[in-house]
One Martini backbone bead per residue (centre of mass of N, CA, C, O) as a GRO file, in nm:
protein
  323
    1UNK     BB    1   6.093   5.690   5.553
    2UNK     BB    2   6.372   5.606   5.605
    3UNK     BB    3   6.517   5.765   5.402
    4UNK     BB    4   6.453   6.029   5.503
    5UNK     BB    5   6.585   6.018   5.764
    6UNK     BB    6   6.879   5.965   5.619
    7UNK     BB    7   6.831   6.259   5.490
    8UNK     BB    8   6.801   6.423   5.741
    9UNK     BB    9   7.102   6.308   5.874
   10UNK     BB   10   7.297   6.403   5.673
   11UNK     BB   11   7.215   6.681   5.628
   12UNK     BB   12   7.298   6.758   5.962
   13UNK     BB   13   7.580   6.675   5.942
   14UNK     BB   14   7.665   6.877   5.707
   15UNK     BB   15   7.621   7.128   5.851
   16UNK     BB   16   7.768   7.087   6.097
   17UNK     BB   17   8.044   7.037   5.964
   18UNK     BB   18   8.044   7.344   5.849
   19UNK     BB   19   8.015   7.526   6.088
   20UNK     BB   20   8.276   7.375   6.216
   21UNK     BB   21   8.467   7.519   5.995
   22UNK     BB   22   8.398   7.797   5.980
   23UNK     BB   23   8.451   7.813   6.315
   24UNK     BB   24   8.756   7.759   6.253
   25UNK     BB   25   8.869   7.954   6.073
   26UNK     BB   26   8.770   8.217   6.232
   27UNK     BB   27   8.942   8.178   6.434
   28UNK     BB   28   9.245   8.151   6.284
   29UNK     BB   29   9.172   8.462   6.199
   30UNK     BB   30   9.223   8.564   6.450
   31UNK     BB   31   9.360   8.860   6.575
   32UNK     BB   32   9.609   8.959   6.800
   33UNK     BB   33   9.725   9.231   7.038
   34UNK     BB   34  10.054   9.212   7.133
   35UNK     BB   35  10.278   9.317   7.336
   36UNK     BB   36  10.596   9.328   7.321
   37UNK     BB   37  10.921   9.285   7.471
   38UNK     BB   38  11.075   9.372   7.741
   39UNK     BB   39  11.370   9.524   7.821
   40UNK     BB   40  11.689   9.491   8.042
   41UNK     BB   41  11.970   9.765   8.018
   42UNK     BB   42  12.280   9.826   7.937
   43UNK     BB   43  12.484  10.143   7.933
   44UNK     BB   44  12.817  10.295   7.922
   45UNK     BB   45  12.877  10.574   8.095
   46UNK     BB   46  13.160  10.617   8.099
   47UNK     BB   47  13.189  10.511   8.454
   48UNK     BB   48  12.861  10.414   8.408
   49UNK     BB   49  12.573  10.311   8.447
   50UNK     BB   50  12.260  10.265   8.266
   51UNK     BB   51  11.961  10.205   8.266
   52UNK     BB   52  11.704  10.034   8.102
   53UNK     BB   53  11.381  10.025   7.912
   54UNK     BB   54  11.232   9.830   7.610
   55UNK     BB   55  11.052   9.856   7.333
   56UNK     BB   56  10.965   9.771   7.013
   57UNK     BB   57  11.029   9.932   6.734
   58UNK     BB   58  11.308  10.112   6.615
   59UNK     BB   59  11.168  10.210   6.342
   60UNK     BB   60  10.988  10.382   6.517
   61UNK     BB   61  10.879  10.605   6.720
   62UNK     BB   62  11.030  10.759   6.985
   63UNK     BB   63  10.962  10.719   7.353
   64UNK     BB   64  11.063  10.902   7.673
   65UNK     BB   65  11.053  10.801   8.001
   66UNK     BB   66  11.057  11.027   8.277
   67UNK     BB   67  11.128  11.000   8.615
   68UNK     BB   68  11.083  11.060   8.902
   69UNK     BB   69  10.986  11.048   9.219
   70UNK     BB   70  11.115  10.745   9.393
   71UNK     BB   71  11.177  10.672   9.141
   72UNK     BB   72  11.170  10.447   8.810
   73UNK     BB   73  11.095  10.312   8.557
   74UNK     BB   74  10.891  10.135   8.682
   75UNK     BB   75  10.661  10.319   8.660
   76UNK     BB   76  10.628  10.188   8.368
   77UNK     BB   77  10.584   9.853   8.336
   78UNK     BB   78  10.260   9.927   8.214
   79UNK     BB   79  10.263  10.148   7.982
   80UNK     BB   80  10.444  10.011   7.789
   81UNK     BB   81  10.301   9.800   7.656
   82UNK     BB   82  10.104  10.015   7.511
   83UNK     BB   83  10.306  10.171   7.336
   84UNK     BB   84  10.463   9.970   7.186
   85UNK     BB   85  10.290   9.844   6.984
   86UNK     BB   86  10.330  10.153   6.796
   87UNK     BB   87  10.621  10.193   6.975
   88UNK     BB   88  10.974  10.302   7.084
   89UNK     BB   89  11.063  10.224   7.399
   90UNK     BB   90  11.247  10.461   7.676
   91UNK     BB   91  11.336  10.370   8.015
   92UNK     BB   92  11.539  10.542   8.257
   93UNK     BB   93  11.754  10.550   8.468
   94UNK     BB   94  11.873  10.805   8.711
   95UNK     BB   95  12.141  10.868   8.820
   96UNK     BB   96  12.096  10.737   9.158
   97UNK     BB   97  11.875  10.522   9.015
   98UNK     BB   98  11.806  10.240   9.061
   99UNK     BB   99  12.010  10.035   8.850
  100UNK     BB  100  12.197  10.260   8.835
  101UNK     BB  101  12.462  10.434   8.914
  102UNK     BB  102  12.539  10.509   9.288
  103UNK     BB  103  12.727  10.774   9.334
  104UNK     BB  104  12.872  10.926   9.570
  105UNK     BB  105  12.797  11.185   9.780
  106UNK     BB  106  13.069  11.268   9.844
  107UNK     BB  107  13.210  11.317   9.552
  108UNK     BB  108  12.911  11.363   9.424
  109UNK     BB  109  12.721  11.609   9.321
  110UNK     BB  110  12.344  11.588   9.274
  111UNK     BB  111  12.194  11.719   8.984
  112UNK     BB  112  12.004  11.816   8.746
  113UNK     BB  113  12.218  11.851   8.522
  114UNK     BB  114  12.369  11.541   8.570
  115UNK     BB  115  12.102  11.386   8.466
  116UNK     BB  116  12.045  11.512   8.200
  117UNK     BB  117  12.364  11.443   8.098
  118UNK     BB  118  12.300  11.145   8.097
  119UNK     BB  119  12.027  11.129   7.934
  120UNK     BB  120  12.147  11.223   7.680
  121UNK     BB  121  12.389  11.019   7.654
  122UNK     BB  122  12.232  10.769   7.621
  123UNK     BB  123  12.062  10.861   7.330
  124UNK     BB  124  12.326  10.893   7.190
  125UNK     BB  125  12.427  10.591   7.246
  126UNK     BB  126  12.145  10.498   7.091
  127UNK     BB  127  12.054  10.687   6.838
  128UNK     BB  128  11.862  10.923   6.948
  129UNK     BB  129  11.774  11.219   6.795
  130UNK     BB  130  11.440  11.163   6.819
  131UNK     BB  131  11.139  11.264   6.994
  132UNK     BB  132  10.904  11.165   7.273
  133UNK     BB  133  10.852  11.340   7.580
  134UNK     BB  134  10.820  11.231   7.860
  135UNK     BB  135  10.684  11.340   8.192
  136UNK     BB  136  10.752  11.344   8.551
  137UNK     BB  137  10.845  11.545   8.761
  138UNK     BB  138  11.204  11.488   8.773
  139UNK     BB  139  11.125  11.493   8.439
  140UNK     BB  140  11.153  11.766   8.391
  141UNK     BB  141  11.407  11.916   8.473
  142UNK     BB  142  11.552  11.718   8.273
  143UNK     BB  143  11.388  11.762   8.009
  144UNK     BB  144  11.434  12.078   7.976
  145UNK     BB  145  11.756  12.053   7.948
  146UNK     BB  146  11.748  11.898   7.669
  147UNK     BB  147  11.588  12.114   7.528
  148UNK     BB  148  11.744  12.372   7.558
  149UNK     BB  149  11.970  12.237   7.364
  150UNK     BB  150  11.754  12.094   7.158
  151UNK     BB  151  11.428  12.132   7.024
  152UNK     BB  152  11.440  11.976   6.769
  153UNK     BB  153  11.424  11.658   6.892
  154UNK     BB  154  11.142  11.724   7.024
  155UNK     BB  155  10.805  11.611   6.873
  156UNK     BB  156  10.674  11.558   7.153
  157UNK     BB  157  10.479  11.627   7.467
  158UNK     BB  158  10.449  11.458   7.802
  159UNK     BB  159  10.244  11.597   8.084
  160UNK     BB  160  10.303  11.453   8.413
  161UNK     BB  161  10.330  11.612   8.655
  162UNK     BB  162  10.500  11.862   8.523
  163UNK     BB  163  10.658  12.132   8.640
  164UNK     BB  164  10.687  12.518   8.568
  165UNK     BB  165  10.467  12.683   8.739
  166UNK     BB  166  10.422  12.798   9.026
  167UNK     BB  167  10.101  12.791   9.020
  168UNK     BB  168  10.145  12.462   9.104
  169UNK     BB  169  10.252  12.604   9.381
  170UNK     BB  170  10.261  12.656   9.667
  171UNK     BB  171  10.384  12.860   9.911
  172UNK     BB  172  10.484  12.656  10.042
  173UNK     BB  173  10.620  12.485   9.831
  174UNK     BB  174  10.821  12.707   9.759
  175UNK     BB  175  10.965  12.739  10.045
  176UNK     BB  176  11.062  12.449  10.058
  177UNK     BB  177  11.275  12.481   9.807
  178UNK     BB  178  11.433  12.730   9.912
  179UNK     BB  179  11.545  12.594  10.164
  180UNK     BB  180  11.677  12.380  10.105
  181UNK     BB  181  11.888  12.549   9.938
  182UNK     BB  182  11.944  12.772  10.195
  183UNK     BB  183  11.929  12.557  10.437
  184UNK     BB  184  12.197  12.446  10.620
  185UNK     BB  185  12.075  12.304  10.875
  186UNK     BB  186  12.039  12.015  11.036
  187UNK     BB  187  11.742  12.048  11.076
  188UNK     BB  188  11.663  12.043  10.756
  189UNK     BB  189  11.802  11.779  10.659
  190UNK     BB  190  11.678  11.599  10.818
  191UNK     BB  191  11.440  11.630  10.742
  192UNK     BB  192  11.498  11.554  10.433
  193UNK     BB  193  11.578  11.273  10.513
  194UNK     BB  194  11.301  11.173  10.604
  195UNK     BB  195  11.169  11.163  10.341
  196UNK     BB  196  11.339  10.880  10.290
  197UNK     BB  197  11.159  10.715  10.428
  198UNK     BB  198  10.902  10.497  10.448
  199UNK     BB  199  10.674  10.676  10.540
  200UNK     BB  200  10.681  10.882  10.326
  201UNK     BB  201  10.687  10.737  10.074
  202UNK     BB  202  10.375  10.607  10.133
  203UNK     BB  203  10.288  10.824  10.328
  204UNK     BB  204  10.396  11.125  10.117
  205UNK     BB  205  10.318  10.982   9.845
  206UNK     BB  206  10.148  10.732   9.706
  207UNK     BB  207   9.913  10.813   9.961
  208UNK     BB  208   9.862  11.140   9.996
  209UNK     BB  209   9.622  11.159   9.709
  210UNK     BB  210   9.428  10.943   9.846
  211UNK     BB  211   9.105  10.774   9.883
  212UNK     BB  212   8.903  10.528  10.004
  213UNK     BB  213   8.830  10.474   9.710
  214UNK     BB  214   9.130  10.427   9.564
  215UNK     BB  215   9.374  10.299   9.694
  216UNK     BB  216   9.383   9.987   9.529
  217UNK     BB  217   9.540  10.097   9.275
  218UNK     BB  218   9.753  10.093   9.422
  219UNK     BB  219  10.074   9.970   9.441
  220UNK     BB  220  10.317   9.821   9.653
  221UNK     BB  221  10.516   9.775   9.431
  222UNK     BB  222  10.632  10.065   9.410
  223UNK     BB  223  10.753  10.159   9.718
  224UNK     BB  224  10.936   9.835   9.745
  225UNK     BB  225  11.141   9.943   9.501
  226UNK     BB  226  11.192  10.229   9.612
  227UNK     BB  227  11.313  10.073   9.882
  228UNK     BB  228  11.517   9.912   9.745
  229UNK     BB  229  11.710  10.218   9.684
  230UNK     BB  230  11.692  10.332  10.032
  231UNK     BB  231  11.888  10.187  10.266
  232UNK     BB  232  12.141  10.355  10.198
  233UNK     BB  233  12.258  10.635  10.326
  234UNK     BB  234  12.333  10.747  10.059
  235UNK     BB  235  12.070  10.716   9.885
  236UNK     BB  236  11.957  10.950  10.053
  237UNK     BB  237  12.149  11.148   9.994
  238UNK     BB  238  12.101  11.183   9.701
  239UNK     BB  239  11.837  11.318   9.741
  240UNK     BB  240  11.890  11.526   9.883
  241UNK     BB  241  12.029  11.702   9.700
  242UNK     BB  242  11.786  11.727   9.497
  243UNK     BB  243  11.621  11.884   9.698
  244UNK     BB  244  11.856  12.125   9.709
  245UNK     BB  245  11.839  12.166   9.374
  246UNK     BB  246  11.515  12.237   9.316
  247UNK     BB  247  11.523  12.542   9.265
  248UNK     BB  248  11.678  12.580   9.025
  249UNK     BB  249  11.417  12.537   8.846
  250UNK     BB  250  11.250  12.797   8.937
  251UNK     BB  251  11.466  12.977   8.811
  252UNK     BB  252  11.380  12.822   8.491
  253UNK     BB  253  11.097  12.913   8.417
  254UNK     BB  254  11.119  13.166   8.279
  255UNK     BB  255  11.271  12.991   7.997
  256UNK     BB  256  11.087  12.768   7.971
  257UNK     BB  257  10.847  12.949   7.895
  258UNK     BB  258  11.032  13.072   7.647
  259UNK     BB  259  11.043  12.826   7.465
  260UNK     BB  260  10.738  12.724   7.447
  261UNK     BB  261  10.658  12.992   7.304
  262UNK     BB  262  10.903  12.957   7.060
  263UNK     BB  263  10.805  12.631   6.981
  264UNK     BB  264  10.550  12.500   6.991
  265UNK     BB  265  10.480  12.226   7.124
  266UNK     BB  266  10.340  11.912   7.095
  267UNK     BB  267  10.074  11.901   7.359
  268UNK     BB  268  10.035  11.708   7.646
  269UNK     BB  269   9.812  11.696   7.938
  270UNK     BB  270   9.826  11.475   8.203
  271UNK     BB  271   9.646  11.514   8.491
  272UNK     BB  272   9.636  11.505   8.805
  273UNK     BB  273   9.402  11.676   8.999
  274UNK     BB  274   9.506  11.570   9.319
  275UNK     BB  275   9.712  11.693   9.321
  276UNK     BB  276   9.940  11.834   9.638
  277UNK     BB  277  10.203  11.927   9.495
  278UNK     BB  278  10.114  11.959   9.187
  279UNK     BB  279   9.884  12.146   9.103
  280UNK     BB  280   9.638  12.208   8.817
  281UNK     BB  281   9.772  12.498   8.767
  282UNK     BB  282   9.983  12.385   8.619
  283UNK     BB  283   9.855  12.271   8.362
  284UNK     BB  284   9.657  12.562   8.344
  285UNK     BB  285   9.940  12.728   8.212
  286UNK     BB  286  10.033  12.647   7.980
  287UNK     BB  287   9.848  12.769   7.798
  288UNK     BB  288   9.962  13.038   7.798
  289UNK     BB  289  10.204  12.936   7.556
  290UNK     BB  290  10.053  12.644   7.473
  291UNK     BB  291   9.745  12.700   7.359
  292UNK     BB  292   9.719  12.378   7.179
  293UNK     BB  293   9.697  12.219   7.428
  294UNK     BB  294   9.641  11.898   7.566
  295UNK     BB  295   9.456  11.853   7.811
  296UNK     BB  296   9.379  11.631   8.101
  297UNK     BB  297   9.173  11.590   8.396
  298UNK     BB  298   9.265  11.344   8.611
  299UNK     BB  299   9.126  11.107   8.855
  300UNK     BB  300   9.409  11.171   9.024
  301UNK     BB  301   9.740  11.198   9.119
  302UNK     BB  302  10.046  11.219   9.088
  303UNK     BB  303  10.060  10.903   9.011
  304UNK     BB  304   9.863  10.846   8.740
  305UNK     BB  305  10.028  10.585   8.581
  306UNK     BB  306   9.937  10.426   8.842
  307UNK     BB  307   9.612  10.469   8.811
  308UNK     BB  308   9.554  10.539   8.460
  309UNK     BB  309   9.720  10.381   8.232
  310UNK     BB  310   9.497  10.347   8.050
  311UNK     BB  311   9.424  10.641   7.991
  312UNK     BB  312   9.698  10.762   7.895
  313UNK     BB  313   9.763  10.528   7.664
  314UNK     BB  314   9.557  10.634   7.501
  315UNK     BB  315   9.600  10.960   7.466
  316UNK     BB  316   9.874  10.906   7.345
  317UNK     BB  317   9.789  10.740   7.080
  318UNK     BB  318   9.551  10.959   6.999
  319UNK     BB  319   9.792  11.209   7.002
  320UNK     BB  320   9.980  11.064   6.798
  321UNK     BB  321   9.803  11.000   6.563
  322UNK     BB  322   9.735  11.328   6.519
  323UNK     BB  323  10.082  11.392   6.500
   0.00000   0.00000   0.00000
């Protein structure tokens, strides 16, 4: 009986060794996808910095991400590491924002134009020739000018809450625009300038379009970062102007819907839908020109990508490797 015991009792423990090295194995064999480390960088172009975050490995497809109004790369800095994975990515602060060169507005007219040019220059020095540009905001006027001048270079869009077509403002919001650009009185300024202040920031952009059940979806670092390169007189005529030059967008948009039509890139479409700035109209005019492009209508609003970053990061992933 002895006997016995002593030979279940090493059967016992030799089966526990086993489960326990098999287990230790298991362990071993596990891989996680862990996103690469984003840098913080810096490029003289001409007379001036330009900031940029990338991410990424360099010889995969690059992705440009161009950031909107009052923000910077920053809105980006959850996304990044999502599509880092398994692309390369970049996202410039546009000049006269985030932690690019802030140039006076006394002496540089600030045009969308010149952000453009800038942000051309910037890919250029970079070397990247083709690319998928993501857009939001003051990203479409920007990246549509850079698309005019050579479409082959695109290679495919992600537009989020990025503008082109009247639909997608109310005739009100059109009227801001041409006033803007036509209406030279202090009167007029100053309400612009009120814009870039404080409380515009935070409850006239980003808590503009959300309702109490989503409210703390938003990070406060948001605002925080766009606010602390809002402090000095400059940096706010710089947007005054900017807000000054948004006409000239609307009067290009039937280039752009033109584009559109004859170069037909293959196109994401992810919009906030609860946005009250670019309404859904905008996002569901697009297929007028580019009939294949995918739709969706996010519950979200303007700033869809720091409400709903997982859902784009996805999106854009799925819709990636698809084309």
């Amino acid at each position: 009986m002895k006997h016995y015991i002593a030979l279940l009792i090493l059967t016992l423990t030799l089966f526990a060794f086993t489960d326990a090295k098999e287990h230790k194995l298991n362990v071993q064999k596990t891989e996680y996808v862990l996103p690469p480390s984003t840098t913080y960088n810096y490029a003289k172009i001409d007379s001036v910095q330009l900031f940029y975050r990338e991410a990424g490995d360099i010889t995969k497809p690059t992705i440009v991400l161009l950031h909107g109004y009052p923000s910077s790369s920053h809105s980006y800095r959850n996304l990044i590491p999502l599509l880092a994975t398994q692309y390369h990515v970049i996202a410039p602060d546009n000049l006269g924002s985030g932690y690019s060169t802030h140039l006076d507005p006394e002496t540089t007219t600030y045009t969308f134009d010149l952000l453009a040019a800038y942000s051309e220059k910037l890919l250029n020095h970079l070397k990247i020739d083709k690319y998928v540009m993501y857009m939001q905001d003051f990203g479409a006027p920007v990246g549509y000018r850079m698309m005019m001048k050579d479409p082959s270079r695109i290679k495919a869009l992600i537009v989020q809450n990025a503008n082109t077509y009247l639909d997608g403002l109310t005739p009100q919001r059109q009227d801001f625009f041409r006033t803007a650009q036509t209406d030279t009185s202090k009167e007029k300024y100053d309400f612009l300038y009120s814009l870039t202040g404080r409380d515009a920031i935070i409850n006239k952009q980003y808590l503009f379009d959300l309702d109490s059940t989503n409210i703390n979806i938003q990070s406060p670092d948001a605002w925080v970062h766009d606010l602390a390169f809002l402090t000095s007189d400059k940096d706010r005529k710089i947007q005054v102007q900017l807000f000054q030059d948004y006409n000239t967008n609307l009067i290009r948009y039937p280039k752009w819907q033109k584009m559109l039509r004859e170069t037909q890139p293959k196109t994401l479409i992810a919009w906030g839908k609860k946005d009250l700035k670019f309404n859904y109209k905008g996002a569901e005019a697009y297929l007028k020109d580019v009939p294949n492009a995918e739709l969706h209508l996010l519950d979200a609003g303007h700033f869809a990508a720091e409400e709903k970053t997982r859902e784009i990061g996805k999106l854009i992933l799925d819709f990636l490797s698809r084309n």
